[in-house]
mmCIF file of C-alpha atoms and ligand atoms in Angstrom:
data_model
loop_
_atom_site.group_PDB
_atom_site.id
_atom_site.type_symbol
_atom_site.label_atom_id
_atom_site.label_comp_id
_atom_site.label_asym_id
_atom_site.label_seq_id
_atom_site.Cartn_x
_atom_site.Cartn_y
_atom_site.Cartn_z
ATOM 1 C CA UNK A 91 0.000 0.000 0.000
ATOM 2 C CA UNK A 92 2.788 2.398 1.050
ATOM 3 C CA UNK A 93 4.743 1.469 -2.048
ATOM 4 C CA UNK A 94 1.672 2.088 -4.212
ATOM 5 C CA UNK A 95 1.160 5.491 -2.565
ATOM 6 C CA UNK A 96 4.806 6.422 -3.265
ATOM 7 C CA UNK A 97 4.388 5.386 -6.870
ATOM 8 C CA UNK A 98 1.202 7.442 -7.122
ATOM 9 C CA UNK A 99 2.976 10.515 -5.666
ATOM 10 C CA UNK A 100 5.880 10.023 -8.088
ATOM 11 C CA UNK A 101 3.472 9.681 -10.991
ATOM 12 C CA UNK A 102 1.533 12.796 -9.981
ATOM 13 C CA UNK A 103 4.695 14.882 -9.580
ATOM 14 C CA UNK A 104 5.912 13.703 -12.983
ATOM 15 C CA UNK A 105 2.588 14.669 -14.552
ATOM 16 C CA UNK A 106 2.623 18.109 -12.882
ATOM 17 C CA UNK A 107 6.261 18.678 -13.926
ATOM 18 C CA UNK A 108 5.326 17.838 -17.523
ATOM 19 C CA UNK A 109 2.277 20.109 -17.343
ATOM 20 C CA UNK A 110 4.352 22.960 -15.873
ATOM 21 C CA UNK A 111 7.028 22.563 -18.541
ATOM 22 C CA UNK A 112 4.346 22.477 -21.214
ATOM 23 C CA UNK A 113 2.688 25.613 -19.908
ATOM 24 C CA UNK A 114 6.032 27.459 -19.657
ATOM 25 C CA UNK A 115 6.915 26.355 -23.171
ATOM 26 C CA UNK A 116 3.470 27.493 -24.277
ATOM 27 C CA UNK A 117 4.037 30.925 -22.739
ATOM 28 C CA UNK A 118 7.373 31.219 -24.463
ATOM 29 C CA UNK A 119 6.015 30.233 -27.860
ATOM 30 C CA UNK A 120 2.726 32.095 -27.603
ATOM 31 C CA UNK A 121 2.565 35.496 -29.341
ATOM 32 C CA UNK A 122 1.606 38.505 -27.208
ATOM 33 C CA UNK A 123 -2.182 38.823 -26.726
ATOM 34 C CA UNK A 124 -3.647 40.709 -29.655
ATOM 35 C CA UNK A 125 -0.458 40.148 -31.650
ATOM 36 C CA UNK A 126 2.901 41.874 -31.239
ATOM 37 C CA UNK A 127 2.678 45.516 -30.146
ATOM 38 C CA UNK A 128 4.053 47.985 -32.702
ATOM 39 C CA UNK A 129 5.367 50.359 -30.041
ATOM 40 C CA UNK A 130 8.978 49.583 -29.118
ATOM 41 C CA UNK A 131 8.442 50.368 -25.422
ATOM 42 C CA UNK A 132 5.537 47.921 -25.169
ATOM 43 C CA UNK A 133 7.539 44.891 -26.359
ATOM 44 C CA UNK A 134 9.113 42.427 -23.945
ATOM 45 C CA UNK A 135 12.715 41.426 -24.674
ATOM 46 C CA UNK A 136 11.686 38.007 -26.115
ATOM 47 C CA UNK A 137 8.943 39.735 -28.142
ATOM 48 C CA UNK A 138 11.514 42.239 -29.457
ATOM 49 C CA UNK A 139 13.348 39.367 -31.158
ATOM 50 C CA UNK A 140 10.120 38.231 -32.840
ATOM 51 C CA UNK A 141 9.142 41.810 -33.668
ATOM 52 C CA UNK A 142 12.410 42.352 -35.540
ATOM 53 C CA UNK A 143 11.828 39.212 -37.542
ATOM 54 C CA UNK A 144 8.275 40.249 -38.342
ATOM 55 C CA UNK A 145 9.372 43.781 -39.277
ATOM 56 C CA UNK A 146 12.055 42.502 -41.662
ATOM 57 C CA UNK A 147 14.712 44.211 -39.528
ATOM 58 C CA UNK A 148 13.021 47.611 -39.838
ATOM 59 C CA UNK A 149 12.464 50.160 -37.099
ATOM 60 C CA UNK A 150 10.697 53.457 -37.701
ATOM 61 C CA UNK A 151 11.620 56.605 -35.773
ATOM 62 C CA UNK A 152 8.859 59.228 -35.929
ATOM 63 C CA UNK A 153 10.598 62.538 -35.225
ATOM 64 C CA UNK A 154 8.615 65.247 -33.502
ATOM 65 C CA UNK A 155 9.588 68.423 -31.711
ATOM 66 C CA UNK A 156 8.429 70.589 -28.826
ATOM 67 C CA UNK A 157 7.638 74.046 -30.214
ATOM 68 C CA UNK A 158 4.883 76.613 -30.403
ATOM 69 C CA UNK A 159 2.085 75.805 -32.824
ATOM 70 C CA UNK A 160 0.263 79.113 -33.120
ATOM 71 C CA UNK A 161 -1.865 80.232 -30.190
ATOM 72 C CA UNK A 162 -4.243 77.276 -30.457
ATOM 73 C CA UNK A 163 -2.340 73.958 -30.786
ATOM 74 C CA UNK A 164 -0.203 72.077 -28.229
ATOM 75 C CA UNK A 165 3.596 72.303 -28.125
ATOM 76 C CA UNK A 166 3.860 68.630 -29.034
ATOM 77 C CA UNK A 167 1.657 68.844 -32.155
ATOM 78 C CA UNK A 168 4.294 67.433 -34.522
ATOM 79 C CA UNK A 169 5.181 64.641 -32.109
ATOM 80 C CA UNK A 170 1.548 63.646 -31.490
ATOM 81 C CA UNK A 171 0.571 63.795 -35.163
ATOM 82 C CA UNK A 172 3.585 61.982 -36.602
ATOM 83 C CA UNK A 173 3.141 59.196 -34.049
ATOM 84 C CA UNK A 174 -0.531 58.779 -34.965
ATOM 85 C CA UNK A 175 0.371 58.197 -38.615
ATOM 86 C CA UNK A 176 3.382 55.988 -37.784
ATOM 87 C CA UNK A 177 1.490 53.732 -35.372
ATOM 88 C CA UNK A 178 -1.471 53.343 -37.748
ATOM 89 C CA UNK A 179 0.839 52.530 -40.663
ATOM 90 C CA UNK A 180 2.800 50.026 -38.550
ATOM 91 C CA UNK A 181 -0.430 48.281 -37.577
ATOM 92 C CA UNK A 182 -1.113 47.705 -41.276
ATOM 93 C CA UNK A 183 2.460 46.920 -42.362
ATOM 94 C CA UNK A 184 4.322 45.693 -39.326
ATOM 95 C CA UNK A 185 7.339 47.644 -38.158
ATOM 96 C CA UNK A 186 8.631 48.634 -34.734
ATOM 97 C CA UNK A 187 7.811 52.249 -33.841
ATOM 98 C CA UNK A 188 10.516 53.946 -31.764
ATOM 99 C CA UNK A 189 9.419 55.699 -28.517
ATOM 100 C CA UNK A 190 8.651 59.432 -28.271
ATOM 101 C CA UNK A 191 11.512 61.295 -29.990
ATOM 102 C CA UNK A 192 11.624 65.104 -30.018
ATOM 103 C CA UNK A 193 15.299 66.069 -30.460
ATOM 104 C CA UNK A 194 14.734 67.999 -33.670
ATOM 105 C CA UNK A 195 16.126 71.225 -35.156
ATOM 106 C CA UNK A 196 14.109 74.177 -33.859
ATOM 107 C CA UNK A 197 16.416 77.157 -33.254
ATOM 108 C CA UNK A 198 14.013 79.453 -35.139
ATOM 109 C CA UNK A 199 11.423 79.174 -32.334
ATOM 110 C CA UNK A 200 13.775 79.916 -29.431
ATOM 111 C CA UNK A 201 11.969 83.203 -28.830
ATOM 112 C CA UNK A 202 8.681 81.420 -28.144
ATOM 113 C CA UNK A 203 7.599 79.961 -24.779
ATOM 114 C CA UNK A 204 8.070 76.237 -24.238
ATOM 115 C CA UNK A 205 10.398 75.538 -27.184
ATOM 116 C CA UNK A 206 13.035 72.868 -26.525
ATOM 117 C CA UNK A 207 15.892 73.810 -28.870
ATOM 118 C CA UNK A 208 18.695 71.343 -28.179
ATOM 119 C CA UNK A 209 22.203 72.171 -29.420
ATOM 120 C CA UNK A 210 23.268 70.886 -32.837
ATOM 121 C CA UNK A 211 25.886 68.683 -31.122
ATOM 122 C CA UNK A 212 23.292 66.970 -28.957
ATOM 123 C CA UNK A 213 20.772 66.629 -31.798
ATOM 124 C CA UNK A 214 23.419 64.958 -33.924
ATOM 125 C CA UNK A 215 24.812 62.730 -31.190
ATOM 126 C CA UNK A 216 21.473 61.492 -29.936
ATOM 127 C CA UNK A 217 20.239 60.586 -33.424
ATOM 128 C CA UNK A 218 23.531 58.924 -34.341
ATOM 129 C CA UNK A 219 23.700 56.956 -31.092
ATOM 130 C CA UNK A 220 20.034 55.998 -31.399
ATOM 131 C CA UNK A 221 20.720 54.600 -34.889
ATOM 132 C CA UNK A 222 23.894 52.849 -33.667
ATOM 133 C CA UNK A 223 21.976 51.258 -30.810
ATOM 134 C CA UNK A 224 19.160 50.147 -33.102
ATOM 135 C CA UNK A 225 21.729 48.672 -35.494
ATOM 136 C CA UNK A 226 23.480 46.862 -32.618
ATOM 137 C CA UNK A 227 20.105 45.418 -31.656
ATOM 138 C CA UNK A 228 19.512 44.042 -35.141
ATOM 139 C CA UNK A 229 17.430 46.799 -36.722
ATOM 140 C CA UNK A 230 19.477 47.083 -39.918
ATOM 141 C CA UNK A 231 16.925 49.239 -41.734
ATOM 142 C CA UNK A 232 16.070 52.428 -39.871
ATOM 143 C CA UNK A 233 13.266 54.564 -41.260
ATOM 144 C CA UNK A 234 13.213 58.243 -40.268
ATOM 145 C CA UNK A 235 9.800 59.881 -40.554
ATOM 146 C CA UNK A 236 9.864 63.556 -39.689
ATOM 147 C CA UNK A 237 6.698 65.294 -38.578
ATOM 148 C CA UNK A 238 8.550 68.588 -38.296
ATOM 149 C CA UNK A 239 9.402 70.960 -41.153
ATOM 150 C CA UNK A 240 12.431 72.405 -39.321
ATOM 151 C CA UNK A 241 14.315 69.156 -39.964
ATOM 152 C CA UNK A 242 14.394 69.695 -43.733
ATOM 153 C CA UNK A 243 18.138 70.484 -43.878
ATOM 154 C CA UNK A 244 19.306 68.542 -40.815
ATOM 155 C CA UNK A 245 18.008 65.103 -41.761
ATOM 156 C CA UNK A 246 19.269 64.907 -45.368
ATOM 157 C CA UNK A 247 22.697 66.040 -44.099
ATOM 158 C CA UNK A 248 22.540 63.422 -41.350
ATOM 159 C CA UNK A 249 21.917 60.823 -44.064
ATOM 160 C CA UNK A 250 24.825 62.104 -46.185
ATOM 161 C CA UNK A 251 27.070 61.778 -43.141
ATOM 162 C CA UNK A 252 26.167 58.086 -42.858
ATOM 163 C CA UNK A 253 28.979 57.506 -45.365
ATOM 164 C CA UNK A 254 31.610 59.049 -43.055
ATOM 165 C CA UNK A 255 32.291 55.710 -41.390
ATOM 166 C CA UNK A 256 31.428 52.061 -41.933
ATOM 167 C CA UNK A 257 28.211 50.809 -40.431
ATOM 168 C CA UNK A 258 26.183 47.668 -40.929
ATOM 169 C CA UNK A 259 22.784 49.337 -40.948
ATOM 170 C CA UNK A 260 21.093 51.756 -43.322
ATOM 171 C CA UNK A 261 19.118 54.916 -42.603
ATOM 172 C CA UNK A 262 16.169 55.653 -44.899
ATOM 173 C CA UNK A 263 14.744 59.165 -44.697
ATOM 174 C CA UNK A 264 11.099 59.145 -45.732
ATOM 175 C CA UNK A 265 10.353 61.748 -48.406
ATOM 176 C CA UNK A 266 6.928 60.902 -49.839
ATOM 177 C CA UNK A 267 6.388 61.646 -53.500
ATOM 178 C CA UNK A 268 2.718 62.229 -52.739
ATOM 179 C CA UNK A 269 -0.530 61.104 -54.259
ATOM 180 C CA UNK A 270 -1.822 63.829 -56.646
ATOM 181 C CA UNK A 271 -5.401 62.484 -56.490
ATOM 182 C CA UNK A 272 -5.551 62.619 -52.698
ATOM 183 C CA UNK A 273 -3.859 66.024 -52.675
ATOM 184 C CA UNK A 274 -6.466 67.388 -55.062
ATOM 185 C CA UNK A 275 -9.237 66.045 -52.811
ATOM 186 C CA UNK A 276 -7.590 67.719 -49.773
ATOM 187 C CA UNK A 277 -7.120 70.983 -51.678
ATOM 188 C CA UNK A 278 -10.817 71.014 -52.609
ATOM 189 C CA UNK A 279 -11.859 70.450 -49.005
ATOM 190 C CA UNK A 280 -9.609 73.217 -47.630
ATOM 191 C CA UNK A 281 -10.947 76.710 -47.160
ATOM 192 C CA UNK A 282 -7.513 78.399 -47.062
ATOM 193 C CA UNK A 283 -4.762 78.375 -49.683
ATOM 194 C CA UNK A 284 -1.720 79.409 -47.610
ATOM 195 C CA UNK A 285 -0.165 77.706 -44.637
ATOM 196 C CA UNK A 286 2.753 75.597 -43.462
ATOM 197 C CA UNK A 287 2.633 75.699 -39.687
ATOM 198 C CA UNK A 288 -0.312 75.429 -37.284
ATOM 199 C CA UNK A 289 -2.396 76.019 -40.408
ATOM 200 C CA UNK A 290 -5.764 74.628 -41.459
ATOM 201 C CA UNK A 291 -4.387 71.207 -42.382
ATOM 202 C CA UNK A 292 -2.241 70.710 -39.286
ATOM 203 C CA UNK A 293 -5.062 71.915 -37.025
ATOM 204 C CA UNK A 294 -7.416 69.511 -38.800
ATOM 205 C CA UNK A 295 -5.081 66.566 -38.182
ATOM 206 C CA UNK A 296 -4.949 67.448 -34.489
ATOM 207 C CA UNK A 297 -8.763 67.606 -34.496
ATOM 208 C CA UNK A 298 -8.787 64.053 -35.861
ATOM 209 C CA UNK A 299 -6.080 62.980 -33.407
ATOM 210 C CA UNK A 300 -6.687 64.727 -30.057
ATOM 211 C CA UNK A 301 -9.640 67.163 -30.424
ATOM 212 C CA UNK A 302 -9.541 68.040 -26.718
ATOM 213 C CA UNK A 303 -6.147 69.722 -27.248
ATOM 214 C CA UNK A 304 -7.335 72.071 -30.011
ATOM 215 C CA UNK A 305 -8.541 75.594 -29.138
ATOM 216 C CA UNK A 306 -10.153 76.695 -32.405
ATOM 217 C CA UNK A 307 -11.568 79.832 -30.746
ATOM 218 C CA UNK A 308 -7.984 81.090 -30.177
ATOM 219 C CA UNK A 309 -6.683 80.353 -33.683
ATOM 220 C CA UNK A 310 -7.115 83.936 -34.863
ATOM 221 C CA UNK A 311 -5.563 85.510 -31.729
ATOM 222 C CA UNK A 312 -2.249 85.898 -33.575
ATOM 223 C CA UNK A 313 -1.579 86.437 -37.267
ATOM 224 C CA UNK A 314 -0.153 83.623 -39.365
ATOM 225 C CA UNK A 315 0.251 85.873 -42.413
ATOM 226 C CA UNK A 316 3.639 86.205 -44.141
ATOM 227 C CA UNK A 317 5.258 89.446 -42.844
ATOM 228 C CA UNK A 318 7.601 89.563 -45.899
ATOM 229 C CA UNK A 319 10.446 91.278 -44.027
ATOM 230 C CA UNK A 320 13.265 89.886 -46.190
ATOM 231 C CA UNK A 321 12.141 90.517 -49.752
ATOM 232 C CA UNK A 322 15.381 92.246 -50.814
ATOM 233 C CA UNK A 323 17.521 89.071 -50.731
ATOM 234 C CA UNK A 324 15.930 86.696 -53.258
ATOM 235 C CA UNK A 325 19.271 84.995 -54.020
ATOM 236 C CA UNK A 326 20.232 84.045 -50.466
ATOM 237 C CA UNK A 327 19.339 81.734 -47.658
ATOM 238 C CA UNK A 328 19.729 83.029 -44.105
ATOM 239 C CA UNK A 329 18.790 81.354 -40.839
ATOM 240 C CA UNK A 330 16.479 84.224 -39.962
ATOM 241 C CA UNK A 331 14.219 83.677 -42.988
ATOM 242 C CA UNK A 332 11.433 81.952 -41.072
ATOM 243 C CA UNK A 333 11.385 84.581 -38.311
ATOM 244 C CA UNK A 334 11.359 87.259 -41.015
ATOM 245 C CA UNK A 335 8.161 85.773 -42.421
ATOM 246 C CA UNK A 336 6.383 84.225 -39.445
ATOM 247 C CA UNK A 337 7.499 85.755 -36.121
ATOM 248 C CA UNK A 338 4.393 84.423 -34.316
ATOM 249 C CA UNK A 339 5.461 80.897 -35.240
ATOM 250 C CA UNK A 340 2.290 80.325 -37.116
ATOM 251 C CA UNK A 341 1.903 80.192 -40.913
ATOM 252 C CA UNK A 342 -1.615 80.151 -42.279
ATOM 253 C CA UNK A 343 -4.964 80.153 -40.547
ATOM 254 C CA UNK A 344 -6.052 77.197 -38.409
ATOM 255 C CA UNK A 345 -9.554 78.488 -37.652
ATOM 256 C CA UNK A 346 -11.531 76.840 -40.510
ATOM 257 C CA UNK A 347 -10.108 73.356 -39.766
ATOM 258 C CA UNK A 348 -12.502 70.418 -39.535
ATOM 259 C CA UNK A 349 -12.146 66.899 -38.229
ATOM 260 C CA UNK A 350 -13.258 65.512 -41.625
ATOM 261 C CA UNK A 351 -10.348 67.223 -43.371
ATOM 262 C CA UNK A 352 -7.978 65.887 -40.697
ATOM 263 C CA UNK A 353 -9.228 62.342 -41.156
ATOM 264 C CA UNK A 354 -8.741 62.567 -44.912
ATOM 265 C CA UNK A 355 -5.169 63.864 -44.474
ATOM 266 C CA UNK A 356 -4.296 61.141 -41.941
ATOM 267 C CA UNK A 357 -5.819 58.403 -44.101
ATOM 268 C CA UNK A 358 -3.759 59.569 -47.081
ATOM 269 C CA UNK A 359 -0.552 59.844 -45.035
ATOM 270 C CA UNK A 360 -1.029 56.371 -43.533
ATOM 271 C CA UNK A 361 -1.621 54.887 -46.979
ATOM 272 C CA UNK A 362 1.582 56.416 -48.345
ATOM 273 C CA UNK A 363 3.643 55.382 -45.341
ATOM 274 C CA UNK A 364 2.401 51.786 -45.535
ATOM 275 C CA UNK A 365 3.653 51.670 -49.129
ATOM 276 C CA UNK A 366 6.983 53.174 -48.078
ATOM 277 C CA UNK A 367 7.524 50.620 -45.287
ATOM 278 C CA UNK A 368 6.887 47.858 -47.846
ATOM 279 C CA UNK A 369 9.498 49.411 -50.162
ATOM 280 C CA UNK A 370 12.131 49.473 -47.406
ATOM 281 C CA UNK A 371 11.384 45.874 -46.414
ATOM 282 C CA UNK A 372 11.864 44.752 -50.025
ATOM 283 C CA UNK A 373 15.020 46.790 -50.605
ATOM 284 C CA UNK A 374 18.320 44.923 -50.815
ATOM 285 C CA UNK A 375 20.325 47.510 -52.753
ATOM 286 C CA UNK A 376 21.097 50.087 -50.064
ATOM 287 C CA UNK A 377 22.859 47.759 -47.626
ATOM 288 C CA UNK A 378 24.715 45.974 -50.440
ATOM 289 C CA UNK A 379 25.906 49.217 -52.032
ATOM 290 C CA UNK A 380 26.881 50.653 -48.664
ATOM 291 C CA UNK A 381 29.019 47.587 -47.949
ATOM 292 C CA UNK A 382 30.748 47.820 -51.317
ATOM 293 C CA UNK A 383 31.299 51.555 -50.791
ATOM 294 C CA UNK A 384 32.820 51.097 -47.330
ATOM 295 C CA UNK A 385 35.105 48.326 -48.638
ATOM 296 C CA UNK A 386 36.346 50.613 -51.419
ATOM 297 C CA UNK A 387 36.626 53.650 -49.140
ATOM 298 C CA UNK A 388 38.989 51.708 -46.881
ATOM 299 C CA UNK A 389 41.470 51.466 -49.727
ATOM 300 C CA UNK A 390 40.582 53.966 -52.481
ATOM 301 C CA UNK A 391 43.745 53.195 -54.496
ATOM 302 C CA UNK A 392 42.377 49.741 -55.132
ATOM 303 C CA UNK A 393 39.076 51.073 -56.417
ATOM 304 C CA UNK A 394 38.809 50.198 -60.091
ATOM 305 C CA UNK A 395 39.659 53.211 -62.316
HETATM 306 ZN ZN1 ZN B 113 3.898 71.305 -36.894
#
């Protein structure tokens, strides 16, 4: 009887050990509930490995900024809006979306309250180290999506400087060619024809994104009209050009914005970004050419003439 009881105990512990092992194995192999999160910060370390595989080694950094957006939109408008588009696109075409990033070029708004204008050294270093760290973690295709117009010189130069030293990852700066049909539809729906910052379109996107943060009644408190204070220098670029035109850090009129317009703009932007993520996933040329270039650059005298 005692022997039988011992055998029974042994049998039961074996069964429970097998069940425990099976359940642990199940946990390990099971995908996250609702599928893998697209947001980097929401992934566990084991999920990160699977996410990279699923994303084809891509990681998307949506770049925002903290700056004034007229008198009626939040300081983080570019950050909030670019993340909305990036997350929605990643949910359709899987990629990992990097956490909140707002180290962008914004010296021209230093005179406005709340602007975070980091030095050029820091901006450069943090983006370069972020890319290096992503590359070290296996994200060999890094997609930069800027939601901020002030990055228009900084980011292409950052990409040019990728060739300064060998690296085993590639940086792809997203520059959409645009969809003329969708643009025509947006143009027809708009009530204003000028803009560029905290304008009708940007206000509309924020209405579609976070309506509680939009203060339409304050949109006309400051002028977003071009002040044209540098018309005598048509052949030059100077850093003060934006301030010369738009000292209130607002370009255009946000007051006629509607949620419907915002939804149309977001839908179009998501559609284009989905296509772009697919292009990067398919691409083999950039990394191959970069490798060949770095090999040749190490010994230029051996480069075929
Ligand atoms: Zn903006």
